[in-house]
Short mmCIF file of C-alpha atoms in Angstrom, two decimals:
data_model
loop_
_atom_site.label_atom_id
_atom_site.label_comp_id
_atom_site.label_asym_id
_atom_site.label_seq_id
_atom_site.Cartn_x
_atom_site.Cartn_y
_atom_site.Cartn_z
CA UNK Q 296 -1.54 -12.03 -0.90
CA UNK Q 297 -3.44 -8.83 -1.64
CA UNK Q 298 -2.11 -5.75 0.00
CA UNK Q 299 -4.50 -2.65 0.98
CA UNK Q 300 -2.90 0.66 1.87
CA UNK Q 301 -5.46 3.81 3.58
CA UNK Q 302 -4.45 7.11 4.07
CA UNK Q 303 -6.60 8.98 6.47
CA UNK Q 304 -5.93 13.11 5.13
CA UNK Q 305 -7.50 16.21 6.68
CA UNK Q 306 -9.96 16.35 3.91
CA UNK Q 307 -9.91 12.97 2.30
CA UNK Q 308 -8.99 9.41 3.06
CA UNK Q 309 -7.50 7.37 0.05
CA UNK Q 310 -6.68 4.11 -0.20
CA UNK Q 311 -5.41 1.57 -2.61
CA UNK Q 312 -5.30 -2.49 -3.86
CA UNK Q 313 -1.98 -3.90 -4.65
CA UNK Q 314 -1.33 -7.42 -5.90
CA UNK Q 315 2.62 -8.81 -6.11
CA UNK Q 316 3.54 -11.24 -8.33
CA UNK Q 317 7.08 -11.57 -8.37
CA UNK Q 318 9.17 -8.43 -7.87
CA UNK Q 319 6.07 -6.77 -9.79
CA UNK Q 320 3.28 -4.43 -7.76
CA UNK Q 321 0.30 -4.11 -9.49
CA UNK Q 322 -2.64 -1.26 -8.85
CA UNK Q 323 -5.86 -3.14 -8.59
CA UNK Q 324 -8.51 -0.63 -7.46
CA UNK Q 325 -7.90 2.83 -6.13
CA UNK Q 326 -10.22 4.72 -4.25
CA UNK Q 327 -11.10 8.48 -2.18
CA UNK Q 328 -13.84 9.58 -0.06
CA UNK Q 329 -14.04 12.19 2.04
CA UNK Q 330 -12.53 12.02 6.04
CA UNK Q 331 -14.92 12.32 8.75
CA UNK Q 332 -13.55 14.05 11.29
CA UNK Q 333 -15.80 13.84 14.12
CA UNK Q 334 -15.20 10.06 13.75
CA UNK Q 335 -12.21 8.91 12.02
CA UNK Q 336 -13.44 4.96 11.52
CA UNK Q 337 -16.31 5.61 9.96
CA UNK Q 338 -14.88 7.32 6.67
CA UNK Q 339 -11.95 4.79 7.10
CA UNK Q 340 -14.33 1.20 6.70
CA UNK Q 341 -16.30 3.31 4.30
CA UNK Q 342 -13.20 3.62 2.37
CA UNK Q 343 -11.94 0.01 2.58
CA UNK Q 344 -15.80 -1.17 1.63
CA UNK Q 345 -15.74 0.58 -1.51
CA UNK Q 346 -12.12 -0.43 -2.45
CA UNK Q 347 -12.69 -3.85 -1.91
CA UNK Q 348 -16.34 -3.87 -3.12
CA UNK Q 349 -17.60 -5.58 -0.23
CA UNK Q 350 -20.66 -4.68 2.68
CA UNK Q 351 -17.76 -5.35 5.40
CA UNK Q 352 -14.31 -5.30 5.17
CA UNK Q 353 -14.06 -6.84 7.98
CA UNK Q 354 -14.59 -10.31 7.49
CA UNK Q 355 -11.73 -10.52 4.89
CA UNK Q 356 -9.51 -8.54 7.62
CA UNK Q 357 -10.41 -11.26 10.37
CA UNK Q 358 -9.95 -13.92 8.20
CA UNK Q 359 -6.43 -12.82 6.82
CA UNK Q 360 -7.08 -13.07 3.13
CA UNK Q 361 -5.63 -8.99 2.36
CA UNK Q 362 -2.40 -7.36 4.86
CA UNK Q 363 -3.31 -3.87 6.00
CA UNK Q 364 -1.58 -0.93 6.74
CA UNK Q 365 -2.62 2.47 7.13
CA UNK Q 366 -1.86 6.14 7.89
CA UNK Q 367 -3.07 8.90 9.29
CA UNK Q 368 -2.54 13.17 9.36
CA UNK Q 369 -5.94 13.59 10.02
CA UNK Q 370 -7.08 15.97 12.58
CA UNK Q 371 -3.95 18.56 12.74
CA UNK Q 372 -1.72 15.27 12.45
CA UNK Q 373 1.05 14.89 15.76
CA UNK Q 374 1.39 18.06 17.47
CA UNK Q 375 5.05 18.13 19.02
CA UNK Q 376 7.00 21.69 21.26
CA UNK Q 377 10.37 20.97 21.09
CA UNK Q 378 12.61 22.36 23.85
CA UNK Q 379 16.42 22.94 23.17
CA UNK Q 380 19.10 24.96 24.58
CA UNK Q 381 20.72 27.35 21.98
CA UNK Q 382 18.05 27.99 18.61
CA UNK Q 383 20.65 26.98 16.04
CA UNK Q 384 21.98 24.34 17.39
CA UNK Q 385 19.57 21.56 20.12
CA UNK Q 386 17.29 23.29 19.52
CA UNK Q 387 16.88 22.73 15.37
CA UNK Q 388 18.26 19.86 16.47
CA UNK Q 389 15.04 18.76 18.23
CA UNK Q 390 13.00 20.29 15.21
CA UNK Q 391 14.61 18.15 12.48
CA UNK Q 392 14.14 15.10 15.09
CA UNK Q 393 10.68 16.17 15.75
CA UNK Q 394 10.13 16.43 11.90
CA UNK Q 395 11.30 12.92 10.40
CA UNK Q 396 9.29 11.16 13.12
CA UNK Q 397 6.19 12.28 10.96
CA UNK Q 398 5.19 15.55 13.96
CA UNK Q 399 4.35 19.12 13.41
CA UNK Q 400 6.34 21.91 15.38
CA UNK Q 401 3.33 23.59 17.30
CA UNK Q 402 5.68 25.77 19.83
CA UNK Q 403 9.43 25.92 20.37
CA UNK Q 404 11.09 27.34 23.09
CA UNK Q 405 15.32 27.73 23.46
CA UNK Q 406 17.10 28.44 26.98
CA UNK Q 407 14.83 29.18 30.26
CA UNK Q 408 11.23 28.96 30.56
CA UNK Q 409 9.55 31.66 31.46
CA UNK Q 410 6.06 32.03 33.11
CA UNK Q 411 4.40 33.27 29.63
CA UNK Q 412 6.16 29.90 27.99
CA UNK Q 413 4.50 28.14 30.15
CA UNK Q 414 0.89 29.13 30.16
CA UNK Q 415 1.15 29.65 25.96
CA UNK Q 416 1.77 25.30 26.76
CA UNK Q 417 -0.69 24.89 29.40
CA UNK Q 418 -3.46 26.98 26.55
CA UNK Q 419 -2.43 25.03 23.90
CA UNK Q 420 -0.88 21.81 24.81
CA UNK Q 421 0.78 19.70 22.08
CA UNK Q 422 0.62 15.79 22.10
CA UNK Q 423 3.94 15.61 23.19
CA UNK Q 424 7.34 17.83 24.32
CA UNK Q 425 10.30 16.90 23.26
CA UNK Q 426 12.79 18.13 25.41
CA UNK Q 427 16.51 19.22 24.75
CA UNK Q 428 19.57 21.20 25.23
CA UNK Q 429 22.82 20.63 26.17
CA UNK Q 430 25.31 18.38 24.73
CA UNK Q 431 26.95 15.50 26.60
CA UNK Q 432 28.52 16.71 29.23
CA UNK Q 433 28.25 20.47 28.55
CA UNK Q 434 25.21 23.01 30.10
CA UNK Q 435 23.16 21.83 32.46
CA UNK Q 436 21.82 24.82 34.72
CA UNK Q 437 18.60 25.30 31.98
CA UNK Q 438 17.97 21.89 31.44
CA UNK Q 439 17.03 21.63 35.20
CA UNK Q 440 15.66 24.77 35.80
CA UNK Q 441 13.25 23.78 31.99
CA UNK Q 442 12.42 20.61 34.18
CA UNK Q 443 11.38 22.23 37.50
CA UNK Q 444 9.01 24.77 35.42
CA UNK Q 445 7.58 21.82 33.89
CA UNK Q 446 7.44 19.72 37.04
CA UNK Q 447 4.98 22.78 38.50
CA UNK Q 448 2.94 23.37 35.51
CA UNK Q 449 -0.31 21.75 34.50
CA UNK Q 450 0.45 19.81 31.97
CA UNK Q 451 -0.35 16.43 31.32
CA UNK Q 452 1.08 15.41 28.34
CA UNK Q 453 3.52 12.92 27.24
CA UNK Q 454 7.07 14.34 27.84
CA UNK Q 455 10.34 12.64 26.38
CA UNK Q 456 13.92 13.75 28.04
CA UNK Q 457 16.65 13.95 24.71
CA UNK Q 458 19.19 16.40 26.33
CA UNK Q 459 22.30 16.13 28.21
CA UNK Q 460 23.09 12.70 29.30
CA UNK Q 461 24.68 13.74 32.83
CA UNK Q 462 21.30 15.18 34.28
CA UNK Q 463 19.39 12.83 32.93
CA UNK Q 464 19.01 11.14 36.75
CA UNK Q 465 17.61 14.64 38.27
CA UNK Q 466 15.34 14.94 35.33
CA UNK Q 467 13.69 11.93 36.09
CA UNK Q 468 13.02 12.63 40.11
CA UNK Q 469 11.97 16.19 39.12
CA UNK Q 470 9.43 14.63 36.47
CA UNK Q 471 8.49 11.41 38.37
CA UNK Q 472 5.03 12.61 38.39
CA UNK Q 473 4.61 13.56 35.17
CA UNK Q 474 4.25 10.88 31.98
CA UNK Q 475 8.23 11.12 31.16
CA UNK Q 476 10.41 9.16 28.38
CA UNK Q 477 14.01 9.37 28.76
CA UNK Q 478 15.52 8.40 25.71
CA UNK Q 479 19.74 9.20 24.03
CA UNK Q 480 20.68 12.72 23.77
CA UNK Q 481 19.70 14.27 20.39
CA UNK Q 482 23.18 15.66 19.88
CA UNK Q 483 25.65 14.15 22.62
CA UNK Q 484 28.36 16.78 20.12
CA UNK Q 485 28.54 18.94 18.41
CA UNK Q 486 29.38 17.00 15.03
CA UNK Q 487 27.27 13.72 15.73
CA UNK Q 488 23.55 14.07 16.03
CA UNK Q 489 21.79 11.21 17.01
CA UNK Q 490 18.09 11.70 16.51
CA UNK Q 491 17.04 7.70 16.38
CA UNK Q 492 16.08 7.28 19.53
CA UNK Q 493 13.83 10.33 20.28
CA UNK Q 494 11.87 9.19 16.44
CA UNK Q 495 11.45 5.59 17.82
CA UNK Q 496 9.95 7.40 21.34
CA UNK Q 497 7.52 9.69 19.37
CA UNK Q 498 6.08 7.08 17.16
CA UNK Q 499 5.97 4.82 20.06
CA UNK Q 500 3.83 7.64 21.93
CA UNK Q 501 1.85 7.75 18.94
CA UNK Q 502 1.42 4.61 18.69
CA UNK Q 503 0.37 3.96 22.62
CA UNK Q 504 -1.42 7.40 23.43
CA UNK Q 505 -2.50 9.78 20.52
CA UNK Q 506 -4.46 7.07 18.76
CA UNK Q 507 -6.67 6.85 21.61
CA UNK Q 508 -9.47 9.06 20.88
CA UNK Q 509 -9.98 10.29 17.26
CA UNK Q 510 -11.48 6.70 16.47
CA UNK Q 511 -8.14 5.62 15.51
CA UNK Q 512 -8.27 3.39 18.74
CA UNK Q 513 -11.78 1.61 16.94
CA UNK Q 514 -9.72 0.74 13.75
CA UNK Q 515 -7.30 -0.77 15.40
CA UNK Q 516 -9.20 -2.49 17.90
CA UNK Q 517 -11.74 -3.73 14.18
CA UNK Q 518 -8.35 -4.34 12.61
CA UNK Q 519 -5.75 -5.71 14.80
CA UNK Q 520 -3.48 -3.14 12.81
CA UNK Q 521 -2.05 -0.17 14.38
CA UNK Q 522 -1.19 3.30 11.75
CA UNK Q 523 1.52 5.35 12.05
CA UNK Q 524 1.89 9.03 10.75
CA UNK Q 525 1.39 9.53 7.33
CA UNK Q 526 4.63 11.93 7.03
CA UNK Q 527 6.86 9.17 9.29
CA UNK Q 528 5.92 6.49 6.06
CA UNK Q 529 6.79 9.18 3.22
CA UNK Q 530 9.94 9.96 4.94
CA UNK Q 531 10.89 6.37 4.95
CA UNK Q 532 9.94 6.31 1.61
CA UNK Q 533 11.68 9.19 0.56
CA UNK Q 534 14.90 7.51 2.33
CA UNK Q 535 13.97 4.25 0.27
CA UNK Q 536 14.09 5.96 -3.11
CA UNK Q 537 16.89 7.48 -2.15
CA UNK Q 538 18.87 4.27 -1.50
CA UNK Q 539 17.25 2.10 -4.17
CA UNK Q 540 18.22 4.17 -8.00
CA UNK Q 541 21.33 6.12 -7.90
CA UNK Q 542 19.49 8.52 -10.62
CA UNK Q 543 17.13 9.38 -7.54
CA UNK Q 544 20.00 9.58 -4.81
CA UNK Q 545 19.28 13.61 -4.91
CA UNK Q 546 15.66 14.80 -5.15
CA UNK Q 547 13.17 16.76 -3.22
CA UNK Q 548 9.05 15.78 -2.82
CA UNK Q 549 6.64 18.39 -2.14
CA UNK Q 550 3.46 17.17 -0.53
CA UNK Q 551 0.57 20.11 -0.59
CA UNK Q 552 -2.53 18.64 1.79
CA UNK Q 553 -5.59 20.65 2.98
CA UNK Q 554 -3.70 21.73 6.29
CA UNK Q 555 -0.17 21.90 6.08
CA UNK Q 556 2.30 21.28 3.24
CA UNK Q 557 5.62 19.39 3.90
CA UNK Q 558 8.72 19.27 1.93
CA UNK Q 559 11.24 16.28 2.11
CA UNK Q 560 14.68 16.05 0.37
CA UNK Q 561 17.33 14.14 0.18
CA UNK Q 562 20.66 15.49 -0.27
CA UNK Q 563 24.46 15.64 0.47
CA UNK Q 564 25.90 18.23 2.89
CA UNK Q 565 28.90 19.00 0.22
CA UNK Q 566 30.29 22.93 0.35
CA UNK Q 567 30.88 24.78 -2.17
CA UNK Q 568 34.83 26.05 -2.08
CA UNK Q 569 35.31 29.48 0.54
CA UNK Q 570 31.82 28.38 2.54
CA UNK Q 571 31.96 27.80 6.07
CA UNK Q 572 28.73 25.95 7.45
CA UNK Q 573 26.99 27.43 10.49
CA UNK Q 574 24.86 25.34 12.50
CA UNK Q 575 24.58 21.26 13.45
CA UNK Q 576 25.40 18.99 10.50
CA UNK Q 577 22.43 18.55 7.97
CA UNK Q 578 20.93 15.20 8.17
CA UNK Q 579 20.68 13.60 4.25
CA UNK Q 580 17.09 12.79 4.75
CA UNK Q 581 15.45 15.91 5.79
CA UNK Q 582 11.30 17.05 6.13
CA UNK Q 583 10.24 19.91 7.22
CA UNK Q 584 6.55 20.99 7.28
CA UNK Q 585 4.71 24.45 7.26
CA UNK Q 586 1.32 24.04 9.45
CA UNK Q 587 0.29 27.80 8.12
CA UNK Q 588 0.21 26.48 4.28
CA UNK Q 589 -2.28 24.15 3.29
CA UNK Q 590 -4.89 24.10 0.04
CA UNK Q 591 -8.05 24.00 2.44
CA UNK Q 592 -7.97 24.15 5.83
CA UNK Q 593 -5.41 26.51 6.39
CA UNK Q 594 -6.33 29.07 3.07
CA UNK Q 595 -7.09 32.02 5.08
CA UNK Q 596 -4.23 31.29 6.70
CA UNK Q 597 -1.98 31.18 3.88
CA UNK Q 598 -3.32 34.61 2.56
CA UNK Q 599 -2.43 36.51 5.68
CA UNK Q 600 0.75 34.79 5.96
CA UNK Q 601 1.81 35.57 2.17
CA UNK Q 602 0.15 39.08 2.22
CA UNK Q 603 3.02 40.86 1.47
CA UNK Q 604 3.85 39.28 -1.91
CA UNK Q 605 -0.37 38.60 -2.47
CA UNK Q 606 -0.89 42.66 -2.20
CA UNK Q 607 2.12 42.43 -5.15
CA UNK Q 608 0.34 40.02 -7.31
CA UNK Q 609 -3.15 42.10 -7.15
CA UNK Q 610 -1.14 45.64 -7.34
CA UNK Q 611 -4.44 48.04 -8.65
CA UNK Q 612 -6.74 45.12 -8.92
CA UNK Q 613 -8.50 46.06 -5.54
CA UNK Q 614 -11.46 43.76 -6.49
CA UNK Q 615 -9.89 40.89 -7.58
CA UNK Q 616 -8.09 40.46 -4.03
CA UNK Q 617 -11.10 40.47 -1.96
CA UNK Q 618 -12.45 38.38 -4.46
CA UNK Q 619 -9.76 35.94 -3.99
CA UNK Q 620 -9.72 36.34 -0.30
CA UNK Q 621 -13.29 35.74 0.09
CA UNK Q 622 -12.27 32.52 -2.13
CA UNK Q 623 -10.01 31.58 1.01
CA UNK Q 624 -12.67 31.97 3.46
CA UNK Q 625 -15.20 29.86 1.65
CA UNK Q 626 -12.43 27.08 1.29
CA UNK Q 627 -11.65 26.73 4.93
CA UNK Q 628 -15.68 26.86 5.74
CA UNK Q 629 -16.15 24.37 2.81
CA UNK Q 630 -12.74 22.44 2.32
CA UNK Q 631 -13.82 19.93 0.15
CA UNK Q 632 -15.23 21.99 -2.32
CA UNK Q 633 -13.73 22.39 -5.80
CA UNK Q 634 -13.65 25.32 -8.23
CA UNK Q 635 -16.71 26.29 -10.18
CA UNK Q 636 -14.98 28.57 -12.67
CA UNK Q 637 -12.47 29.78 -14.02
CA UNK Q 638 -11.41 32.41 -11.48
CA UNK Q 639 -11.65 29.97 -8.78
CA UNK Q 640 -9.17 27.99 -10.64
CA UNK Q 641 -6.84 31.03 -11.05
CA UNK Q 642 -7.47 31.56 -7.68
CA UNK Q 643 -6.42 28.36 -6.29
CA UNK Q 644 -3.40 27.89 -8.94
CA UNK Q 645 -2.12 30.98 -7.04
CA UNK Q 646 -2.95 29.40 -3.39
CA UNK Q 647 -0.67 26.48 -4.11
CA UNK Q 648 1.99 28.51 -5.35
CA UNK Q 649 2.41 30.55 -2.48
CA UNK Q 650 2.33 27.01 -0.69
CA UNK Q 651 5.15 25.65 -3.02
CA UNK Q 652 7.14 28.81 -2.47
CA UNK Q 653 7.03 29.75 0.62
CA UNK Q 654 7.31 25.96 2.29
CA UNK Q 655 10.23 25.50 -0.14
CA UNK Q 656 11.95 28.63 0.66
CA UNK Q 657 11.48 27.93 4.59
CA UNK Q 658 13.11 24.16 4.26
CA UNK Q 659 15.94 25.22 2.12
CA UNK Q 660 19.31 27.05 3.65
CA UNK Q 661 20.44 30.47 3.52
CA UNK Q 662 24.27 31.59 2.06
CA UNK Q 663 25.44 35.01 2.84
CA UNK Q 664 28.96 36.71 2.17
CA UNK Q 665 30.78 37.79 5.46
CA UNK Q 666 34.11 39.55 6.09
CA UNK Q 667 36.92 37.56 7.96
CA UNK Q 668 40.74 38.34 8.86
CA UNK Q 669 42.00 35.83 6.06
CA UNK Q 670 39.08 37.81 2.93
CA UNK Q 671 35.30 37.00 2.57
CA UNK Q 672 33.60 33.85 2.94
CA UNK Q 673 30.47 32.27 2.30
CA UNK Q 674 28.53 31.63 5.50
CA UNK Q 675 25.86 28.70 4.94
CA UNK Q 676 22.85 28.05 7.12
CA UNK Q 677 20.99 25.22 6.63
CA UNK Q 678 20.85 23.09 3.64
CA UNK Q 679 22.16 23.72 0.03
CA UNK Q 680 19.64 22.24 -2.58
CA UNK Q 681 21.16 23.77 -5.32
CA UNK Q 682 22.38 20.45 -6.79
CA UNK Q 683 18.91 18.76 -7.07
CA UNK Q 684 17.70 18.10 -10.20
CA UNK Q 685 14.81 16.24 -9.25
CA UNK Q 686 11.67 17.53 -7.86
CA UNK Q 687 8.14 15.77 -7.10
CA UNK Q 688 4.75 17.22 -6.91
CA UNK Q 689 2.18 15.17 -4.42
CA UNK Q 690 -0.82 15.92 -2.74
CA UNK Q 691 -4.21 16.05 -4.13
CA UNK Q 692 -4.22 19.37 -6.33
CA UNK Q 693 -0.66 18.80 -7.09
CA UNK Q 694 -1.16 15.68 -8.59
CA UNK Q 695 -3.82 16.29 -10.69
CA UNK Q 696 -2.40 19.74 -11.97
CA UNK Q 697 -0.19 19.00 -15.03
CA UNK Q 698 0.13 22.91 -16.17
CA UNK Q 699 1.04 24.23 -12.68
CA UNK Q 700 4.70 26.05 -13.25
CA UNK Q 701 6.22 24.88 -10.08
CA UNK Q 702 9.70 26.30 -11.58
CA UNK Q 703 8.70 30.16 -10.95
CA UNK Q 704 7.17 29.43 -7.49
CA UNK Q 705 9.83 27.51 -6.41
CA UNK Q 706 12.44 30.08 -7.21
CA UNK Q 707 10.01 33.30 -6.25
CA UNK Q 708 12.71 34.89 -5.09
CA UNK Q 709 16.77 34.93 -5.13
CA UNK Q 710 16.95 36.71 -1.83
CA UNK Q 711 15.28 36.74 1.24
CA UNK Q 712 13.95 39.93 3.19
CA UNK Q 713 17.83 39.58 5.00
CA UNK Q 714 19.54 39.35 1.77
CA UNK Q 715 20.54 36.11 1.86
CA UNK Q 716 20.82 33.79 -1.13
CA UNK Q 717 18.35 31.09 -1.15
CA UNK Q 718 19.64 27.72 -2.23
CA UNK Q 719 16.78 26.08 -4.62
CA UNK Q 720 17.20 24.10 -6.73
CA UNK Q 721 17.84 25.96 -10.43
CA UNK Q 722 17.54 23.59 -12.84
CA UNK Q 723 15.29 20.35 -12.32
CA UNK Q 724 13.07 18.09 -14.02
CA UNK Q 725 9.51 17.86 -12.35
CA UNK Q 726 7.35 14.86 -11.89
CA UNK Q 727 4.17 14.71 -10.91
CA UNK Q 728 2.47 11.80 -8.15
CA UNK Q 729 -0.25 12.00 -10.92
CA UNK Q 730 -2.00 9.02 -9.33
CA UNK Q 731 -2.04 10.03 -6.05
CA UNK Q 732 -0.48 7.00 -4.72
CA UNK Q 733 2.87 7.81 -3.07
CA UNK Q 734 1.38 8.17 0.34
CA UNK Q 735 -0.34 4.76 -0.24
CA UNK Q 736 3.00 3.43 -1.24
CA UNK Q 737 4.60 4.48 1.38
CA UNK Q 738 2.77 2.17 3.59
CA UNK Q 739 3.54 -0.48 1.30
CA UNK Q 740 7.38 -0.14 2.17
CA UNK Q 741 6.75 -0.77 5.60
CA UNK Q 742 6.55 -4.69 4.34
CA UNK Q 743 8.99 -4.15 0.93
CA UNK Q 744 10.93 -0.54 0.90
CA UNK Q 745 12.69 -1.88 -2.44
CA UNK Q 746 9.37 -2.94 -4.33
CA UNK Q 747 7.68 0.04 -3.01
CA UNK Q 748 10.71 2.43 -3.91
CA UNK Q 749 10.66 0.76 -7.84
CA UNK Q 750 6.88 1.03 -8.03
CA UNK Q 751 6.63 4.91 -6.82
CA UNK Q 752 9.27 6.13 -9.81
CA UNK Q 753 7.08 4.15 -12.13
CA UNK Q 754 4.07 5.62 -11.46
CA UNK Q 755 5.39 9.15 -11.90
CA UNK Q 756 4.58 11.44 -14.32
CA UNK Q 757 7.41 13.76 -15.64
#
């Protein structure tokens, strides 16, 4: 049977034809038009009409002859404020958890809530909080007091309980009103975390609530099919690669969309000899995304953000950066249009570098030298990436650029503005999603995470 794949972007929705015969995937048509927003189903059918080359897609759906499954990051994707107790350790905790379940950190708050906290949630509430601190056991005097302050706010959106285990009772009669999940502490110790059962509650909130609205709930009502989040299926691709070729055990996948860009890797925790790690345990699997660095919607954004190192690049060429930041206002007024000259093309090779960089630099860990009663040490924070020698480009623009030099973006820098060491990669091969279809493939491994592993290295371009 036929297999279609959609993947509903900020800007455009994509979507793909597979045939299997055997342990062989073939790409029979392939296909992008642009998202509508204001309606999410009606760019989506649009989509599967011209992929399938039919008036209705919906007859073949109803009558079984092609399986379905589809994405979506559409419309600022899942907007998650995760709660913990103590920033470097529940609470990244809760953003790593947060993270692989396919959500963007909107807000994040560690110890008490305060009134301001509060009404910054109540102004801009996300989709859902995710709600720490504490480990089995340990604190438990801010965990109530967080739940009391939410218990008298306004908010009424979906709330899931991941913190310490022994308060998890008074959490629930303090919240009774609210719409509350209780789910397995995200770190019941220090050493263990245990993030599965928060990620199954997101997506299951996702699934149940967020598609409701958007006209995600019409698809699925046309189709019978429910989507998930577009960065939840490349991070269980990314894990499927992973475990399928031992020559891919190690790698990291930049995806650059419209909106945000979000970096995945997959990596061993291994220290280097005299470094101590600071910090929870790095998971292998690991995706982090930027929501202020995107190609499109968020270009403005991404010039303010990166000003510092912009005002570098255009040192005495005063009219070339307002020319390029006029560039970035047109493109999040317009973000589906595409350079009409060379400039523009300078000017956007430049945008998705400071993407690359500065969402790389941000997922990676820090090393510093410190001074202890037995000599100096290496103190590591975060992850080491050093030892990755494989790196993939995806996303629209990065798939289709083949001259881009990800290797100077990607190492901008040695230091940060602390000093620290940055630990990119130094040496890697790059490969390029030059299709476009690793998003599309990673709905495919929902129903074969082997066949869809083999078929994405395949279809790279080194």
């Amino acid at each position: 049977m036929r297999t279609v794949s959609v993947d509903i972007g900020s800007t455009w929705t994509k979507a793909a034809l597979f045939g299997r015969e055997g342990d062989t995937l073939t790409l029979i048509n392939h296909v992008i038009t642009p998202t509508t927003p204001h309606h999410l189903a009606e760019g989506f059918f649009t989509c599967l009409n011209q992929l399938l080359n039919v008036c209705d897609a919906r007859s073949l759906l109803h009558r079984g002859e092609i399986n379905l499954k589809y994405s979506s990051s559409a419309k600022g994707g899942l907007a998650v404020a995760a709660m913990g107790l103590v920033p470097s350790i529940t609470l990244e905790t809760a953003k790593v958890t947060a993270w692989s379940a396919g959500a963007k950190i909107t807000q994040h708050y560690a110890y008490k809530l305060n009134r301001h906290d509060i009404q910054a949630l109540e102004n801009t509430p996300p989709d859902i909080i995710l709600f720490t601190g504490g480990t089995d056991g340990g604190e438990t005097s801010y965990g109530l007091a967080n739940a009391r302050a939410l218990a008298e706010s306004n908010l009424d959106c979906a709330m899931i309980y991941a913190g310490n285990r022994d308060i998890q009772d008074d959490v629930q009669a303090i919240l009774a009103h609210k719409e509350l999940t209780i789910v397995e502490n995200v770190l019941p110790d220090l050493d263990h975390p245990h993030p599965h059962a928060a990620r199954e509650a997101i997506c299951d909130i996702f699934l149940q609530r967020i598609v409701k609205g958007k006209g995600l709930d019409v698809i699925v009502n046309e189709t019978g099919e429910k989507p998930m989040p577009t960065p939840w299926t490349v991070y269980e691709l990314v894990k499927a690669i992973s475990h399928y070729d031992s020559e891919w055990q190690e790698f990291m996948l930049i995806d650059m969309g419209g909106a945000t860009t979000d970096v995945y890797s997959a990596c061993s925790n291994s220290l280097t000899p005299d470094t101590v790690h600071h910090g929870v345990p790095e998971p292998f699997i690991k995706r982090t995304v930027e929501g202020d660095l995107g190609m499109r919607v968020s270009a403005m954004v991404v010039g303010e953000s990166t000003r510092e190192l912009v005002d570098i690049i255009f040192a005495s060429q005063t009219e070339r950066k307002a020319a390029f930041y006029a560039y970035l206002r047109h493109l999040m007024t317009y973000p589906g249009y595409l350079p009409a000259n060379s400039e523009e093309e300078e000017f956007d090779t430049l945008l998705a570098g400071l993407c690359v960089g500065y969402a790389s630099e941000r997922h990676a860990g820090r090393k510093k030298q410190v001074c202890t009663c037995v000599g100096n040490v290496d103190l590591q924070l975060g992850r080491d990436l050093t030892p990755v020698r494989k790196v993939i480009g995806s996303g629209g623009w990065l798939s289709r650029a083949s001259q881009f030099d990800i290797h100077h973006w990607l190492k901008y820098r040695e230091l940060d503005d602390d000093g620290r060491r940055i630990l990119l990669p130094n040496q890697f091969t790059y490969y390029r999603d030059s299709s476009g279809l690793l998003p599309l493939l990673a709905n495919v491994a929902r129903l074969d995470p082997q066949l869809a592993a083999r078929t994405s290295i395949h279809c790279l371009t080194r």
